[in-house]
Coordinates of C-alpha atoms in Angstrom, one line a residue:
X1 CA 342.6 276.1 28.5
X2 CA 346.1 277.8 27.7
X3 CA 348.3 278.8 30.5
X4 CA 349.0 282.4 30.4
X5 CA 351.8 282.2 33.5
X6 CA 355.0 282.8 31.8
X7 CA 357.9 280.0 32.0
X8 CA 361.1 281.7 32.5
X9 CA 364.6 279.9 32.2
X10 CA 367.1 281.1 35.4
X11 CA 370.5 281.7 34.0
X12 CA 371.6 279.5 37.2
X13 CA 370.0 276.4 35.2
X14 CA 372.8 276.9 32.4
X15 CA 375.8 277.0 35.0
X16 CA 379.0 276.3 34.3
X17 CA 377.6 278.0 31.1
X18 CA 377.7 282.0 31.4
X19 CA 374.7 284.3 31.2
X20 CA 374.8 284.8 27.6
X21 CA 373.9 281.1 27.3
X22 CA 370.7 281.3 29.1
X23 CA 369.3 283.9 26.7
X24 CA 370.6 281.5 23.5
X25 CA 368.9 278.8 25.3
X26 CA 365.7 280.0 26.0
X27 CA 365.0 281.6 22.6
X28 CA 365.9 278.3 21.0
X29 CA 363.6 276.3 23.4
X30 CA 361.1 278.4 23.7
X31 CA 361.0 279.8 27.0
X32 CA 358.9 283.0 27.7
X33 CA 362.0 285.0 29.3
X34 CA 365.0 284.8 31.3
X35 CA 365.6 285.5 35.2
X36 CA 368.9 286.5 35.6
X37 CA 370.9 285.2 38.5
X38 CA 373.4 288.4 39.2
X39 CA 376.5 286.8 40.1
X40 CA 380.4 287.3 39.5
X41 CA 379.9 287.0 35.6
X42 CA 379.8 290.5 34.7
X43 CA 377.5 290.0 32.4
X44 CA 375.1 289.3 34.8
X45 CA 375.6 292.9 36.7
X46 CA 375.3 294.7 33.4
X47 CA 371.7 296.4 32.2
X48 CA 373.3 297.4 29.0
X49 CA 374.8 294.0 28.0
X50 CA 371.8 292.2 29.3
X51 CA 369.7 294.4 27.4
X52 CA 371.5 293.8 24.4
X53 CA 371.3 290.0 24.9
X54 CA 367.2 290.3 25.4
X55 CA 367.0 292.1 22.2
X56 CA 369.3 290.1 20.1
X57 CA 367.6 287.0 20.9
X58 CA 364.1 288.6 21.5
X59 CA 363.9 287.1 24.8
X60 CA 362.6 289.5 27.9
X61 CA 364.3 289.5 31.6
X62 CA 361.2 289.2 33.6
X63 CA 362.9 288.4 37.1
X64 CA 365.9 289.2 38.8
X65 CA 367.8 287.0 41.7
X66 CA 369.4 289.3 43.6
X67 CA 373.3 288.3 44.9
X68 CA 372.3 286.5 48.2
X69 CA 374.3 283.3 47.8
X70 CA 377.7 282.9 49.4
X71 CA 379.8 283.1 46.4
X72 CA 378.2 286.7 45.5
X73 CA 378.7 288.4 49.1
X74 CA 381.0 290.9 47.4
X75 CA 379.2 291.4 44.0
X76 CA 378.8 295.1 43.4
X77 CA 379.4 295.6 47.3
X78 CA 379.7 294.1 50.8
X79 CA 376.6 296.0 51.9
X80 CA 373.6 293.6 51.6
X81 CA 371.4 296.8 51.2
X82 CA 373.4 298.0 48.4
X83 CA 373.3 294.9 46.3
X84 CA 369.3 294.7 46.8
X85 CA 369.3 298.3 45.8
X86 CA 371.4 297.6 42.8
X87 CA 369.2 294.6 41.7
X88 CA 366.1 296.7 42.0
X89 CA 367.8 299.4 39.7
X90 CA 368.7 296.6 37.5
X91 CA 365.1 295.1 37.2
X92 CA 363.6 298.5 36.8
X93 CA 365.7 299.3 33.8
X94 CA 365.1 295.8 32.2
X95 CA 361.4 296.0 33.2
X96 CA 361.3 292.9 34.9
X97 CA 358.7 293.1 37.6
X98 CA 360.1 290.8 40.2
X99 CA 363.3 290.5 42.2
X100 CA 364.1 287.5 44.2
X101 CA 365.6 287.8 47.5
X102 CA 366.9 285.3 50.3
X103 CA 366.1 285.9 53.9
X104 CA 369.3 287.2 55.7
X105 CA 372.3 284.7 56.7
X106 CA 372.7 284.4 60.5
X107 CA 376.2 286.7 60.4
X108 CA 374.4 289.7 58.8
X109 CA 373.6 290.7 61.8
X110 CA 372.7 294.7 61.0
X111 CA 371.1 293.4 57.6
X112 CA 369.0 290.9 59.6
X113 CA 367.9 293.3 62.2
X114 CA 366.1 295.6 60.2
X115 CA 365.5 293.1 57.4
X116 CA 361.6 293.5 57.1
X117 CA 361.4 297.4 57.4
X118 CA 364.6 298.0 55.1
X119 CA 362.6 295.8 52.3
X120 CA 359.1 297.7 53.0
X121 CA 361.4 300.8 52.7
X122 CA 363.4 300.0 49.5
X123 CA 360.0 298.7 48.1
X124 CA 358.4 302.2 48.3
X125 CA 361.4 303.3 46.5
X126 CA 360.6 300.9 43.5
X127 CA 356.7 300.9 43.5
X128 CA 356.7 298.8 40.5
X129 CA 358.6 295.9 41.7
X130 CA 357.7 293.0 43.7
X131 CA 360.3 291.9 46.4
X132 CA 359.8 288.1 46.6
X133 CA 361.5 286.9 49.7
X134 CA 362.4 283.1 49.2
X135 CA 361.8 279.9 51.1
X136 CA 365.0 278.5 52.2
X137 CA 366.0 275.3 54.1
X138 CA 368.2 273.8 57.1
X139 CA 371.8 272.7 56.1
X140 CA 373.1 269.1 57.2
X141 CA 377.1 269.0 57.7
X142 CA 378.8 266.5 59.6
X143 CA 375.4 264.7 60.7
X144 CA 374.2 268.0 62.5
X145 CA 371.6 270.4 61.4
X146 CA 371.7 274.2 61.6
X147 CA 370.0 277.1 60.1
X148 CA 372.1 279.5 58.8
X149 CA 369.3 282.5 58.1
X150 CA 367.6 284.7 60.4
X151 CA 365.2 284.5 61.9
X152 CA 364.8 281.3 60.0
X153 CA 364.2 279.5 57.1
X154 CA 360.7 279.6 56.5
X155 CA 359.7 283.2 55.3
X156 CA 356.1 282.8 56.0
X157 CA 356.6 282.7 59.7
X158 CA 357.6 286.1 59.7
X159 CA 355.3 287.5 56.7
X160 CA 356.4 289.2 54.1
X161 CA 354.3 291.0 51.0
X162 CA 355.4 288.9 48.4
X163 CA 357.1 285.5 48.2
X164 CA 358.9 282.9 45.9
X165 CA 358.1 279.6 46.6
X166 CA 361.0 277.3 45.5
X167 CA 360.4 273.7 45.1
X168 CA 363.9 272.3 45.6
X169 CA 364.1 273.9 48.8
X170 CA 360.9 272.8 49.8
X171 CA 362.2 269.1 49.1
X172 CA 365.5 270.0 51.0
X173 CA 363.6 271.2 54.1
X174 CA 361.3 268.4 54.0
X175 CA 358.4 270.6 53.5
X176 CA 355.4 270.1 51.1
X177 CA 355.3 272.3 48.4
X178 CA 351.5 272.5 48.1
X179 CA 351.6 273.4 52.1
X180 CA 354.2 276.0 51.6
X181 CA 352.3 277.8 48.9
X182 CA 349.2 277.5 51.3
X183 CA 351.0 279.4 53.8
X184 CA 352.2 282.0 51.2
X185 CA 348.6 282.7 50.2
X186 CA 347.8 285.5 48.0
X187 CA 351.6 286.7 48.6
X188 CA 352.9 283.9 46.3
X189 CA 354.3 286.1 43.7
X190 CA 356.8 283.7 41.9
X191 CA 357.9 280.1 41.4
X192 CA 361.2 278.4 41.2
X193 CA 360.5 275.3 39.6
X194 CA 362.9 272.4 40.5
X195 CA 362.7 269.1 42.2
X196 CA 364.5 267.2 45.1
X197 CA 364.1 263.7 47.0
X198 CA 364.1 265.0 50.5
X199 CA 367.7 263.9 51.2
X200 CA 368.5 266.8 52.9
X201 CA 370.1 268.8 50.2
X202 CA 369.1 271.4 47.6
X203 CA 369.3 269.2 44.5
X204 CA 367.5 271.5 41.9
X205 CA 366.3 268.3 39.8
X206 CA 364.1 268.5 36.6
X207 CA 360.7 268.4 38.2
X208 CA 359.3 265.1 38.1
X209 CA 362.4 263.5 38.9
X210 CA 362.1 264.0 42.6
X211 CA 359.4 263.5 45.0
X212 CA 358.0 267.1 45.2
X213 CA 354.2 267.7 44.0
X214 CA 355.7 269.8 41.1
X215 CA 352.9 268.9 38.6
X216 CA 350.2 269.3 41.3
X217 CA 351.7 272.7 42.4
X218 CA 351.6 274.2 38.8
X219 CA 347.8 273.1 38.5
X220 CA 347.0 274.5 41.4
X221 CA 348.2 278.2 40.7
X222 CA 345.0 279.2 38.6
X223 CA 342.8 278.5 41.6
X224 CA 345.2 280.7 43.5
X225 CA 344.8 283.4 41.9
X226 CA 348.4 283.4 40.8
X227 CA 349.6 286.3 38.5
X228 CA 353.5 285.7 38.5
X229 CA 355.8 283.9 36.9
X230 CA 357.4 280.4 37.0
X231 CA 361.0 280.3 36.5
X232 CA 362.9 276.8 35.9
X233 CA 365.6 276.6 38.3
X234 CA 367.5 273.2 37.9
X235 CA 371.0 272.2 38.3
X236 CA 372.6 270.9 34.8
X237 CA 376.1 271.4 36.0
X238 CA 376.6 267.4 35.7
X239 CA 375.4 267.2 32.1
X240 CA 378.0 265.7 29.8
X241 CA 377.3 267.9 26.6
X242 CA 375.4 271.1 25.7
X243 CA 372.8 268.4 24.2
X244 CA 372.3 266.9 27.3
X245 CA 371.9 270.1 29.2
X246 CA 369.5 271.4 26.3
X247 CA 367.6 268.2 26.9
X248 CA 366.7 268.8 30.6
X249 CA 365.9 272.4 29.7
X250 CA 363.6 271.4 27.4
X251 CA 362.0 268.6 29.8
X252 CA 361.7 271.3 32.4
X253 CA 359.8 273.5 30.2
X254 CA 357.5 271.1 28.5
X255 CA 356.6 269.7 32.0
X256 CA 355.9 273.2 33.2
X257 CA 353.7 274.0 30.2
X258 CA 351.8 270.6 30.4
X259 CA 350.7 271.4 34.0
X260 CA 350.2 274.7 33.9
X261 CA 347.8 274.3 31.2
X262 CA 345.7 271.8 33.3
X263 CA 344.5 273.3 36.1
X264 CA 343.3 271.2 39.1
X265 CA 339.4 270.1 38.8
X266 CA 338.2 272.6 41.5
X267 CA 340.0 275.4 39.8
X268 CA 338.8 274.8 36.6

């Protein structure tokens, strides 16, 4: 069986290299597409520049990650709704079907108060897109744990029409990704493929180098009726050279393709 699930390279996986490098590496390594992480790199915010890169390298943009990180709170606008709207416009222009979004931070009180309703409203304005809310994790600092998201780090406890399952975040929250996928059910729209050891921090290891059931999760997707894409989201910031970064991204792609094309026996 040959997998039909597209495997994307998240532009965050090439950091500290910039967005353009993600297209170059995706093409060189044979990824099916790119997930653009919108951040402070101007290219990541520019539909024209991204379209040019996509055409030049022959690699489509198949998902857009809205600027939800702490370091991107001023990208485009301090208003989180405006950032989400601009992300949707970017995805629509690039014909990317998925927008990845995080739950609100606890200090974004107005945004958090109306998040579910506002998400429905903006989804109604962009009917061709799926706004996939991502599972997060508690933060541990100075021996203490707190949850910086409202109403929590697990979006299934609120319930949304679409979800992104992040396996590294599962490790950081001491959650089994297969169980999280079960909770997401038919609303599972997108996967961030990484790994972690469960040490309580977000590691984004190459899949297979941590303790999450990455292979089992990928093999289970066919039986779940999954119609989305899998984006490799791993950290290569510690890579000593471009060659080492390429090796890690090639290993992640090979892992994904191997297990996506080998469904679980009950799914075959």
